[in-house]
Amino acid sequence: MTFVDSAETQTKAILPMSVFMGYILSDVVFVTVAILMKGKFEGDDGGFMVHHLAILVTWYMALTKRSCFGFCIGPMMCEVTQPLLGLRYYMAKYKYFGPIFTVNGLAILVSWWVFRVGGYVLLQGRSVFNSAGLMMDDPLRVLMVVNWGIGGVLQVFWGAKILMGVLKFLVPGMNKKKTK
């Protein structure tokens, strides 16, 4: 993965990037509708919206400039975890906490650390640092690097939260508060 995009890479990347952009846009629409129905932002709604709108702007720039397609692979890999997160949301909402809930939690933990931390943060980070000399010649590349940096910190933060949640569930006594 590099910032250098061959004609072949560009041709092959347009369709998946366009589909991904549609997927992100549909997420924004669903969350916007949910916020309007609730009449307020809850939880991580604000962060979610900023994050997804930043992706839409970046992808639009990449598609219109026909640039940085190689860099876009890492962020798209992150969404491999999304079906598991969606399933978890609905299981919790409808209070199903059976064996599938546990297996789903473990699958989220593993896939998060493989795709989001390993693939996005580490592999994409290697691409960023290997291309350091190319970063400042194009505002899109600077935006990509800034988005990667913020996204990388968030992936590790959320990955740690997921790990702690799984440990609390699996390790007896870890969930109990200490009393003085």
Coordinates of N, CA, C and O in Angstrom, one line a residue:
M1 N 0.8 -1.2 0.0 CA 0.0 0.0 0.0 C 0.9 1.2 0.0 O 1.7 1.4 0.9
T2 N 0.7 2.0 -1.0 CA 1.5 3.3 -1.1 C 0.6 4.4 -1.6 O -0.6 4.1 -2.0
F3 N 1.1 5.6 -1.6 CA 0.3 6.7 -2.1 C 0.4 6.7 -3.6 O -0.3 7.4 -4.3
V4 N 1.4 5.9 -4.2 CA 1.5 5.9 -5.6 C 0.5 5.0 -6.2 O 0.3 3.9 -5.9
D5 N -0.3 5.6 -7.1 CA -1.4 4.9 -7.7 C -1.2 4.7 -9.2 O -1.2 5.6 -10.0
S6 N -1.1 3.4 -9.6 CA -0.9 3.1 -11.0 C -2.3 3.2 -11.7 O -3.3 3.2 -11.0
A7 N -2.3 3.3 -13.0 CA -3.6 3.3 -13.7 C -4.4 2.1 -13.4 O -5.6 2.1 -13.3
E8 N -3.7 0.9 -13.3 CA -4.4 -0.3 -13.0 C -5.1 -0.3 -11.6 O -6.2 -0.7 -11.5
T9 N -4.4 0.2 -10.6 CA -4.9 0.4 -9.3 C -6.1 1.3 -9.3 O -7.2 1.0 -8.7
Q10 N -6.0 2.4 -10.0 CA -7.1 3.3 -10.1 C -8.4 2.7 -10.7 O -9.5 2.8 -10.2
T11 N -8.2 2.0 -11.8 CA -9.3 1.3 -12.5 C -10.0 0.3 -11.6 O -11.2 0.3 -11.5
K12 N -9.2 -0.5 -10.9 CA -9.8 -1.5 -10.0 C -10.4 -1.0 -8.7 O -11.2 -1.6 -8.1
A13 N -10.0 0.2 -8.3 CA -10.4 0.7 -7.0 C -11.7 1.6 -7.1 O -12.3 1.8 -6.1
I14 N -12.0 2.1 -8.3 CA -13.2 3.0 -8.4 C -14.5 2.3 -7.9 O -15.2 2.9 -7.1
L15 N -14.8 1.1 -8.3 CA -16.0 0.5 -7.9 C -16.0 0.2 -6.4 O -17.0 0.6 -5.7
P16 N -15.0 -0.5 -5.8 CA -15.1 -0.7 -4.4 C -15.2 0.6 -3.5 O -15.9 0.7 -2.5
M17 N -14.4 1.6 -4.0 CA -14.5 2.9 -3.2 C -15.8 3.6 -3.3 O -16.3 4.1 -2.4
S18 N -16.5 3.5 -4.5 CA -17.8 4.0 -4.7 C -18.8 3.3 -3.8 O -19.7 3.9 -3.2
V19 N -18.7 2.0 -3.8 CA -19.6 1.2 -3.0 C -19.4 1.5 -1.5 O -20.4 1.7 -0.7
F20 N -18.2 1.6 -1.1 CA -17.9 1.9 0.3 C -18.4 3.3 0.7 O -19.0 3.5 1.7
M21 N -18.3 4.3 -0.2 CA -18.8 5.6 0.0 C -20.3 5.5 0.2 O -20.9 6.2 1.0
G22 N -21.0 4.7 -0.6 CA -22.5 4.5 -0.5 C -22.8 3.9 0.8 O -23.8 4.3 1.5
Y23 N -22.0 3.0 1.3 CA -22.2 2.3 2.6 C -22.1 3.3 3.7 O -22.9 3.4 4.6
I24 N -21.1 4.1 3.7 CA -20.8 5.2 4.7 C -22.0 6.2 4.7 O -22.5 6.6 5.7
L25 N -22.4 6.6 3.5 CA -23.5 7.5 3.3 C -24.8 6.9 3.9 O -25.5 7.6 4.6
S26 N -25.0 5.6 3.7 CA -26.3 5.0 4.3 C -26.2 5.0 5.8 O -27.2 5.2 6.5
D27 N -25.0 4.8 6.4 CA -24.8 4.9 7.8 C -25.2 6.3 8.3 O -25.9 6.4 9.3
V28 N -24.7 7.3 7.6 CA -25.0 8.7 8.0 C -26.5 8.9 8.0 O -27.0 9.5 8.9
V29 N -27.1 8.5 6.9 CA -28.6 8.7 6.8 C -29.3 8.0 7.9 O -30.2 8.6 8.6
F30 N -29.0 6.7 8.2 CA -29.7 6.0 9.3 C -29.5 6.7 10.7 O -30.4 6.8 11.5
V31 N -28.2 7.1 11.0 CA -28.0 7.7 12.2 C -28.7 9.1 12.3 O -29.2 9.5 13.4
T32 N -28.7 9.8 11.2 CA -29.4 11.1 11.2 C -30.9 10.9 11.5 O -31.5 11.7 12.3
V33 N -31.5 9.9 10.9 CA -32.9 9.6 11.1 C -33.1 9.3 12.6 O -34.0 9.8 13.2
A34 N -32.2 8.4 13.1 CA -32.3 8.0 14.5 C -32.2 9.3 15.5 O -33.0 9.4 16.4
I35 N -31.3 10.1 15.2 CA -31.1 11.4 16.0 C -32.3 12.2 15.9 O -32.8 12.7 16.9
L36 N -32.9 12.4 14.7 CA -34.1 13.2 14.5 C -35.3 12.6 15.3 O -36.1 13.3 15.9
M37 N -35.4 11.3 15.2 CA -36.5 10.6 15.9 C -36.4 10.7 17.5 O -37.4 10.9 18.2
K38 N -35.1 10.7 18.0 CA -34.9 10.8 19.4 C -35.0 12.3 19.8 O -35.2 12.6 21.0
G39 N -34.7 13.2 18.9 CA -34.7 14.6 19.2 C -33.4 15.1 19.9 O -33.3 16.2 20.4
K40 N -32.4 14.2 19.9 CA -31.1 14.6 20.5 C -30.0 13.6 20.2 O -30.3 12.5 19.7
F41 N -28.8 14.1 20.4 CA -27.6 13.2 20.2 C -27.5 12.3 21.5 O -27.6 12.9 22.6
E42 N -27.2 11.1 21.3 CA -26.9 10.2 22.5 C -25.6 9.5 22.3 O -25.2 9.2 21.1
G43 N -24.9 9.2 23.4 CA -23.7 8.4 23.3 C -22.7 8.9 22.3 O -22.3 10.1 22.5
D44 N -22.3 8.1 21.4 CA -21.3 8.5 20.4 C -21.8 9.0 19.1 O -21.1 9.0 18.1
D45 N -23.1 9.5 19.1 CA -23.7 10.0 17.8 C -22.8 11.1 17.2 O -22.6 11.1 16.0
G46 N -22.4 12.0 18.0 CA -21.6 13.1 17.5 C -20.3 12.7 16.8 O -20.0 13.1 15.7
G47 N -19.6 11.9 17.6 CA -18.3 11.3 17.1 C -18.5 10.5 15.8 O -17.7 10.6 14.9
F48 N -19.6 9.7 15.8 CA -19.9 8.9 14.7 C -20.1 9.8 13.4 O -19.6 9.5 12.3
M49 N -20.9 10.8 13.6 CA -21.2 11.7 12.5 C -20.0 12.4 11.9 O -19.8 12.5 10.7
V50 N -19.2 12.9 12.8 CA -17.9 13.6 12.4 C -17.0 12.7 11.7 O -16.5 13.0 10.6
H51 N -16.9 11.5 12.2 CA -16.0 10.4 11.6 C -16.5 10.1 10.2 O -15.7 10.0 9.3
H52 N -17.8 9.8 10.1 CA -18.3 9.4 8.8 C -18.3 10.5 7.8 O -18.1 10.3 6.6
L53 N -18.6 11.7 8.2 CA -18.6 12.9 7.3 C -17.1 13.1 6.8 O -16.9 13.4 5.6
A54 N -16.2 12.9 7.7 CA -14.7 13.1 7.3 C -14.4 12.0 6.2 O -13.7 12.3 5.2
I55 N -14.9 10.8 6.4 CA -14.7 9.7 5.4 C -15.3 10.1 4.1 O -14.6 10.0 3.0
L56 N -16.5 10.6 4.1 CA -17.2 11.0 2.9 C -16.4 12.1 2.1 O -16.2 12.0 0.9
V57 N -15.9 13.1 2.8 CA -15.2 14.2 2.2 C -13.9 13.6 1.6 O -13.5 13.9 0.5
T58 N -13.2 12.8 2.4 CA -11.9 12.2 1.9 C -12.1 11.3 0.7 O -11.4 11.4 -0.3
W59 N -13.1 10.5 0.8 CA -13.4 9.6 -0.4 C -13.8 10.4 -1.6 O -13.4 10.0 -2.7
Y60 N -14.6 11.4 -1.4 CA -15.0 12.2 -2.6 C -13.8 12.8 -3.2 O -13.6 12.8 -4.4
M61 N -12.9 13.4 -2.4 CA -11.7 14.0 -2.9 C -10.8 13.0 -3.6 O -10.3 13.2 -4.7
A62 N -10.7 11.8 -3.0 CA -9.9 10.7 -3.7 C -10.4 10.3 -5.0 O -9.7 10.1 -6.0
L63 N -11.8 10.1 -5.1 CA -12.4 9.7 -6.3 C -12.3 10.8 -7.4 O -12.1 10.5 -8.5
T64 N -12.6 12.0 -7.0 CA -12.6 13.1 -8.0 C -11.1 13.4 -8.5 O -11.0 13.8 -9.6
K65 N -10.2 13.2 -7.6 CA -8.8 13.5 -8.0 C -8.1 12.3 -8.6 O -7.0 12.4 -9.1
R66 N -8.8 11.1 -8.4 CA -8.2 9.8 -8.9 C -6.8 9.6 -8.2 O -5.8 9.4 -8.9
S67 N -6.8 9.8 -6.9 CA -5.5 9.7 -6.2 C -5.7 9.0 -4.8 O -6.8 9.0 -4.3
C68 N -4.6 8.5 -4.3 CA -4.6 7.9 -3.0 C -5.4 6.7 -2.8 O -5.8 6.3 -1.7
F69 N -5.7 6.0 -3.9 CA -6.5 4.8 -3.8 C -5.9 3.7 -3.0 O -6.6 3.0 -2.2
G70 N -4.6 3.5 -3.1 CA -3.9 2.5 -2.3 C -4.1 2.8 -0.8 O -4.2 1.8 0.0
F71 N -4.1 4.0 -0.4 CA -4.3 4.4 1.0 C -5.6 4.1 1.5 O -5.8 3.9 2.7
C72 N -6.6 4.0 0.6 CA -8.0 3.8 1.0 C -8.3 2.3 1.4 O -9.4 2.1 2.0
I73 N -7.4 1.4 1.1 CA -7.7 0.0 1.4 C -7.8 -0.2 2.9 O -8.7 -0.9 3.3
G74 N -6.9 0.3 3.7 CA -6.9 0.1 5.1 C -8.2 0.5 5.8 O -8.8 -0.3 6.5
P75 N -8.7 1.8 5.5 CA -9.9 2.1 6.2 C -11.1 1.3 5.7 O -12.0 1.0 6.5
M76 N -11.1 0.8 4.5 CA -12.2 -0.1 4.1 C -12.1 -1.4 4.8 O -13.2 -2.0 5.1
M77 N -10.9 -1.9 5.1 CA -10.8 -3.2 5.8 C -11.4 -3.1 7.2 O -11.9 -4.1 7.7
C78 N -11.4 -1.9 7.8 CA -12.0 -1.8 9.1 C -13.5 -2.2 9.2 O -13.9 -2.8 10.2
E79 N -14.2 -2.0 8.1 CA -15.6 -2.3 8.1 C -15.9 -3.8 8.1 O -17.1 -4.2 8.2
V80 N -14.9 -4.7 8.0 CA -15.2 -6.1 8.1 C -15.8 -6.4 9.4 O -16.6 -7.4 9.5
T81 N -15.5 -5.6 10.4 CA -16.1 -5.9 11.8 C -17.5 -5.4 11.9 O -18.2 -5.8 12.9
Q82 N -18.0 -4.6 11.0 CA -19.3 -4.0 11.2 C -20.5 -4.9 11.3 O -21.3 -4.7 12.2
P83 N -20.6 -6.0 10.6 CA -21.7 -6.9 10.8 C -21.7 -7.5 12.2 O -22.8 -7.7 12.7
L84 N -20.6 -7.8 12.7 CA -20.5 -8.3 14.1 C -21.0 -7.3 15.1 O -21.7 -7.6 16.1
L85 N -20.6 -6.0 14.9 CA -21.0 -4.9 15.8 C -22.5 -4.7 15.7 O -23.2 -4.5 16.7
G86 N -23.1 -4.8 14.4 CA -24.5 -4.6 14.2 C -25.3 -5.7 14.9 O -26.3 -5.4 15.6
L87 N -24.8 -6.9 14.8 CA -25.5 -8.1 15.5 C -25.5 -7.9 17.0 O -26.5 -8.1 17.6
R88 N -24.3 -7.4 17.5 CA -24.2 -7.2 19.0 C -25.2 -6.1 19.4 O -25.8 -6.3 20.5
Y89 N -25.3 -5.1 18.6 CA -26.3 -4.0 19.0 C -27.7 -4.6 19.1 O -28.4 -4.3 20.1
Y90 N -28.1 -5.4 18.2 CA -29.5 -5.9 18.2 C -29.7 -6.9 19.3 O -30.7 -7.0 19.9
M91 N -28.7 -7.7 19.5 CA -28.8 -8.7 20.6 C -28.9 -8.0 22.0 O -29.7 -8.4 22.8
A92 N -28.1 -7.0 22.2 CA -28.2 -6.2 23.4 C -29.6 -5.5 23.5 O -30.2 -5.4 24.6
K93 N -30.0 -4.9 22.4 CA -31.2 -4.1 22.4 C -32.4 -5.0 22.8 O -33.3 -4.6 23.5
Y94 N -32.4 -6.2 22.3 CA -33.5 -7.2 22.6 C -33.2 -8.1 23.7 O -33.9 -9.1 23.9
K95 N -32.2 -7.8 24.5 CA -31.8 -8.5 25.7 C -31.5 -10.0 25.5 O -31.9 -10.8 26.3
Y96 N -30.9 -10.3 24.4 CA -30.4 -11.7 24.2 C -29.0 -11.8 24.6 O -28.1 -11.2 24.0
F97 N -28.7 -12.5 25.7 CA -27.3 -12.6 26.2 C -26.9 -14.1 26.3 O -26.2 -14.5 27.2
G98 N -27.4 -14.9 25.3 CA -27.0 -16.3 25.3 C -25.7 -16.6 24.7 O -24.8 -15.7 24.6
P99 N -25.4 -17.8 24.4 CA -24.1 -18.2 23.8 C -23.6 -17.5 22.6 O -22.5 -17.2 22.4
I100 N -24.6 -17.1 21.7 CA -24.2 -16.4 20.5 C -23.7 -15.0 20.8 O -22.8 -14.5 20.2
F101 N -24.2 -14.4 21.9 CA -23.7 -13.1 22.3 C -22.3 -13.2 22.8 O -21.5 -12.4 22.4
T102 N -21.9 -14.3 23.5 CA -20.5 -14.5 23.9 C -19.6 -14.7 22.7 O -18.6 -14.1 22.6
V103 N -20.0 -15.6 21.8 CA -19.2 -15.9 20.6 C -19.1 -14.6 19.8 O -18.0 -14.3 19.3
N104 N -20.1 -13.9 19.7 CA -20.1 -12.6 18.9 C -19.1 -11.6 19.6 O -18.3 -11.0 18.9
G105 N -19.1 -11.5 20.9 CA -18.1 -10.7 21.6 C -16.7 -11.1 21.3 O -15.8 -10.2 21.1
L106 N -16.4 -12.4 21.3 CA -15.1 -12.9 21.1 C -14.7 -12.6 19.6 O -13.5 -12.2 19.3
A107 N -15.6 -12.8 18.7 CA -15.4 -12.5 17.3 C -15.1 -11.1 17.0 O -14.2 -10.7 16.2
I108 N -15.8 -10.2 17.7 CA -15.5 -8.8 17.6 C -14.1 -8.5 18.1 O -13.4 -7.7 17.5
L109 N -13.7 -9.0 19.3 CA -12.4 -8.8 19.8 C -11.3 -9.2 18.8 O -10.4 -8.4 18.5
V110 N -11.4 -10.4 18.3 CA -10.4 -10.9 17.4 C -10.4 -10.1 16.1 O -9.3 -9.6 15.6
S111 N -11.5 -9.9 15.5 CA -11.6 -9.2 14.2 C -11.2 -7.7 14.4 O -10.5 -7.2 13.5
W112 N -11.5 -7.1 15.5 CA -11.1 -5.7 15.7 C -9.6 -5.6 15.7 O -9.0 -4.7 15.1
W113 N -8.9 -6.5 16.5 CA -7.5 -6.4 16.6 C -6.8 -6.8 15.3 O -5.7 -6.3 15.0
V114 N -7.4 -7.7 14.6 CA -6.8 -8.1 13.3 C -6.9 -7.1 12.2 O -6.0 -6.6 11.6
F115 N -8.2 -6.6 12.0 CA -8.4 -5.7 10.9 C -8.3 -4.3 11.2 O -7.7 -3.5 10.4
R116 N -8.7 -3.8 12.4 CA -8.7 -2.4 12.7 C -7.3 -2.0 13.3 O -6.8 -1.0 12.9
V117 N -6.8 -2.8 14.2 CA -5.5 -2.4 14.8 C -4.4 -2.9 13.9 O -3.5 -2.2 13.5
G118 N -4.4 -4.2 13.5 CA -3.3 -4.8 12.7 C -3.3 -4.3 11.3 O -2.3 -3.8 10.8
G119 N -4.5 -4.3 10.6 CA -4.5 -3.9 9.2 C -4.5 -2.4 9.1 O -3.7 -1.9 8.3
Y120 N -5.4 -1.7 9.8 CA -5.5 -0.3 9.6 C -4.3 0.5 10.3 O -3.6 1.2 9.7
V121 N -4.2 0.3 11.6 CA -3.2 1.1 12.3 C -1.8 0.7 11.9 O -0.9 1.5 11.6
L122 N -1.4 -0.6 12.0 CA 0.0 -1.0 11.8 C 0.3 -1.0 10.3 O 1.3 -0.4 9.9
L123 N -0.4 -1.8 9.5 CA 0.0 -1.8 8.0 C -0.2 -0.5 7.4 O 0.6 0.0 6.6
Q124 N -1.3 0.2 7.6 CA -1.5 1.5 7.0 C -0.5 2.5 7.6 O 0.0 3.3 6.8
G125 N -0.2 2.4 8.8 CA 0.8 3.2 9.4 C 2.2 3.1 8.7 O 2.9 4.0 8.5
R126 N 2.5 1.8 8.4 CA 3.8 1.6 7.7 C 3.7 2.3 6.3 O 4.7 2.9 5.9
S127 N 2.6 2.2 5.7 CA 2.5 2.9 4.4 C 2.6 4.4 4.5 O 3.3 5.1 3.8
V128 N 2.0 5.0 5.6 CA 2.1 6.4 5.9 C 3.6 6.8 6.1 O 4.1 7.8 5.5
F129 N 4.3 6.1 6.9 CA 5.7 6.4 7.2 C 6.6 6.1 6.1 O 7.6 6.9 5.9
N130 N 6.3 5.1 5.3 CA 7.2 4.9 4.1 C 7.0 5.9 3.0 O 7.8 6.1 2.2
S131 N 5.8 6.6 3.0 CA 5.5 7.6 2.0 C 5.7 9.0 2.6 O 5.2 9.9 2.0
A132 N 6.4 9.1 3.7 CA 6.5 10.4 4.4 C 7.0 11.6 3.4 O 6.5 12.7 3.5
G133 N 7.9 11.3 2.5 CA 8.3 12.3 1.6 C 7.3 12.8 0.6 O 7.4 13.9 0.0
L134 N 6.3 12.0 0.4 CA 5.2 12.3 -0.6 C 4.0 13.1 0.1 O 3.1 13.6 -0.6
M135 N 4.0 13.1 1.4 CA 2.8 13.6 2.1 C 2.5 15.0 1.9 O 1.3 15.4 1.8
M136 N 3.4 15.9 1.9 CA 3.1 17.3 1.9 C 2.9 18.0 0.6 O 2.6 19.1 0.5
D137 N 2.9 17.2 -0.5 CA 2.8 17.8 -1.8 C 1.3 17.9 -2.3 O 1.1 18.5 -3.3
D138 N 0.4 17.4 -1.5 CA -1.0 17.4 -2.0 C -1.9 17.4 -0.7 O -1.8 16.6 0.2
P139 N -2.8 18.4 -0.7 CA -3.7 18.5 0.5 C -4.5 17.2 0.7 O -4.8 16.9 1.9
L140 N -4.9 16.4 -0.3 CA -5.6 15.2 -0.1 C -4.7 14.2 0.7 O -5.2 13.6 1.6
R141 N -3.4 14.1 0.4 CA -2.5 13.2 1.1 C -2.4 13.7 2.6 O -2.3 12.8 3.5
V142 N -2.3 15.0 2.8 CA -2.2 15.5 4.2 C -3.5 15.1 4.9 O -3.4 14.6 6.1
L143 N -4.7 15.3 4.3 CA -5.9 14.9 4.9 C -6.0 13.4 5.2 O -6.4 13.0 6.3
M144 N -5.5 12.6 4.3 CA -5.4 11.1 4.5 C -4.6 10.8 5.7 O -5.0 10.0 6.6
V145 N -3.5 11.4 5.9 CA -2.6 11.2 7.0 C -3.2 11.6 8.3 O -3.2 10.9 9.3
V146 N -3.8 12.8 8.3 CA -4.5 13.3 9.5 C -5.6 12.3 9.9 O -5.7 11.9 11.1
N147 N -6.4 11.9 8.9 CA -7.5 11.0 9.2 C -7.0 9.7 9.7 O -7.6 9.1 10.7
W148 N -5.9 9.2 9.2 CA -5.3 7.9 9.6 C -4.8 8.1 11.1 O -5.1 7.2 11.9
G149 N -4.2 9.2 11.4 CA -3.7 9.4 12.8 C -4.8 9.4 13.8 O -4.8 8.7 14.8
I150 N -5.9 10.2 13.5 CA -7.0 10.2 14.4 C -7.7 8.9 14.5 O -8.0 8.4 15.6
G151 N -7.9 8.3 13.3 CA -8.6 7.0 13.3 C -7.8 5.9 14.0 O -8.3 5.1 14.7
G152 N -6.5 6.0 13.8 CA -5.6 5.0 14.5 C -5.7 5.0 16.0 O -5.8 4.0 16.7
V153 N -5.7 6.2 16.5 CA -5.8 6.4 18.0 C -7.1 5.9 18.5 O -7.2 5.1 19.5
L154 N -8.2 6.2 17.7 CA -9.5 5.7 18.1 C -9.6 4.2 18.0 O -10.3 3.5 18.9
Q155 N -9.0 3.6 17.0 CA -9.1 2.1 16.9 C -8.4 1.4 18.0 O -9.0 0.4 18.6
V156 N -7.3 1.9 18.5 CA -6.6 1.3 19.6 C -7.4 1.6 20.9 O -7.6 0.7 21.7
F157 N -7.9 2.8 21.1 CA -8.7 3.1 22.2 C -10.0 2.2 22.3 O -10.2 1.6 23.4
W158 N -10.7 2.0 21.2 CA -11.9 1.2 21.3 C -11.5 -0.3 21.4 O -12.2 -1.1 22.0
G159 N -10.4 -0.7 20.8 CA -9.9 -2.0 20.9 C -9.6 -2.4 22.3 O -9.9 -3.5 22.8
A160 N -9.0 -1.4 23.1 CA -8.7 -1.6 24.5 C -10.0 -1.8 25.3 O -10.1 -2.6 26.2
K161 N -11.0 -0.9 25.0 CA -12.3 -1.0 25.7 C -12.9 -2.4 25.4 O -13.5 -3.0 26.3
I162 N -12.9 -2.9 24.2 CA -13.4 -4.2 23.9 C -12.7 -5.3 24.6 O -13.3 -6.2 25.2
L163 N -11.4 -5.2 24.7 CA -10.6 -6.2 25.4 C -11.0 -6.2 26.9 O -11.1 -7.2 27.5
M164 N -11.1 -5.0 27.5 CA -11.5 -4.9 28.9 C -12.8 -5.5 29.1 O -13.1 -6.2 30.1
G165 N -13.8 -5.2 28.2 CA -15.1 -5.8 28.3 C -15.1 -7.3 28.3 O -15.8 -8.0 29.1
V166 N -14.3 -7.9 27.4 CA -14.3 -9.3 27.3 C -13.6 -9.9 28.5 O -14.0 -10.9 29.1
L167 N -12.5 -9.3 29.0 CA -11.9 -9.7 30.2 C -12.8 -9.7 31.4 O -12.8 -10.6 32.2
K168 N -13.6 -8.6 31.6 CA -14.5 -8.5 32.7 C -15.5 -9.7 32.6 O -16.0 -10.2 33.6
F169 N -15.9 -10.0 31.4 CA -16.9 -11.1 31.2 C -16.3 -12.5 31.5 O -16.9 -13.3 32.1
L170 N -15.0 -12.7 31.1 CA -14.4 -14.0 31.2 C -13.7 -14.3 32.5 O -13.5 -15.4 32.9
V171 N -13.1 -13.2 33.1 CA -12.3 -13.4 34.3 C -13.2 -13.2 35.6 O -13.6 -12.0 35.8
P172 N -13.5 -14.2 36.3 CA -14.3 -14.1 37.5 C -13.7 -13.1 38.5 O -12.5 -13.0 38.7
G173 N -14.6 -12.2 39.1 CA -14.1 -11.3 40.1 C -13.6 -10.0 39.5 O -13.4 -9.0 40.2
M174 N -13.3 -9.9 38.2 CA -12.7 -8.7 37.6 C -13.8 -7.6 37.5 O -13.4 -6.4 37.5
N175 N -15.0 -8.0 37.5 CA -16.1 -7.0 37.3 C -16.5 -6.4 38.7 O -17.3 -5.5 38.7
K176 N -16.1 -7.0 39.8 CA -16.5 -6.5 41.1 C -15.7 -5.3 41.5 O -14.5 -5.2 41.3
K177 N -16.4 -4.3 42.1 CA -15.7 -3.1 42.6 C -15.0 -3.4 43.9 O -15.6 -4.1 44.7
K178 N -13.9 -2.8 44.1 CA -13.2 -3.0 45.4 C -13.8 -2.0 46.4 O -14.1 -0.9 46.2
T179 N -14.0 -2.5 47.6 CA -14.6 -1.7 48.7 C -13.5 -1.5 49.7 O -12.6 -2.3 49.9
K180 N -13.5 -0.3 50.4 CA -12.5 0.1 51.4 C -12.9 -0.4 52.8 O -14.0 -0.6 53.2

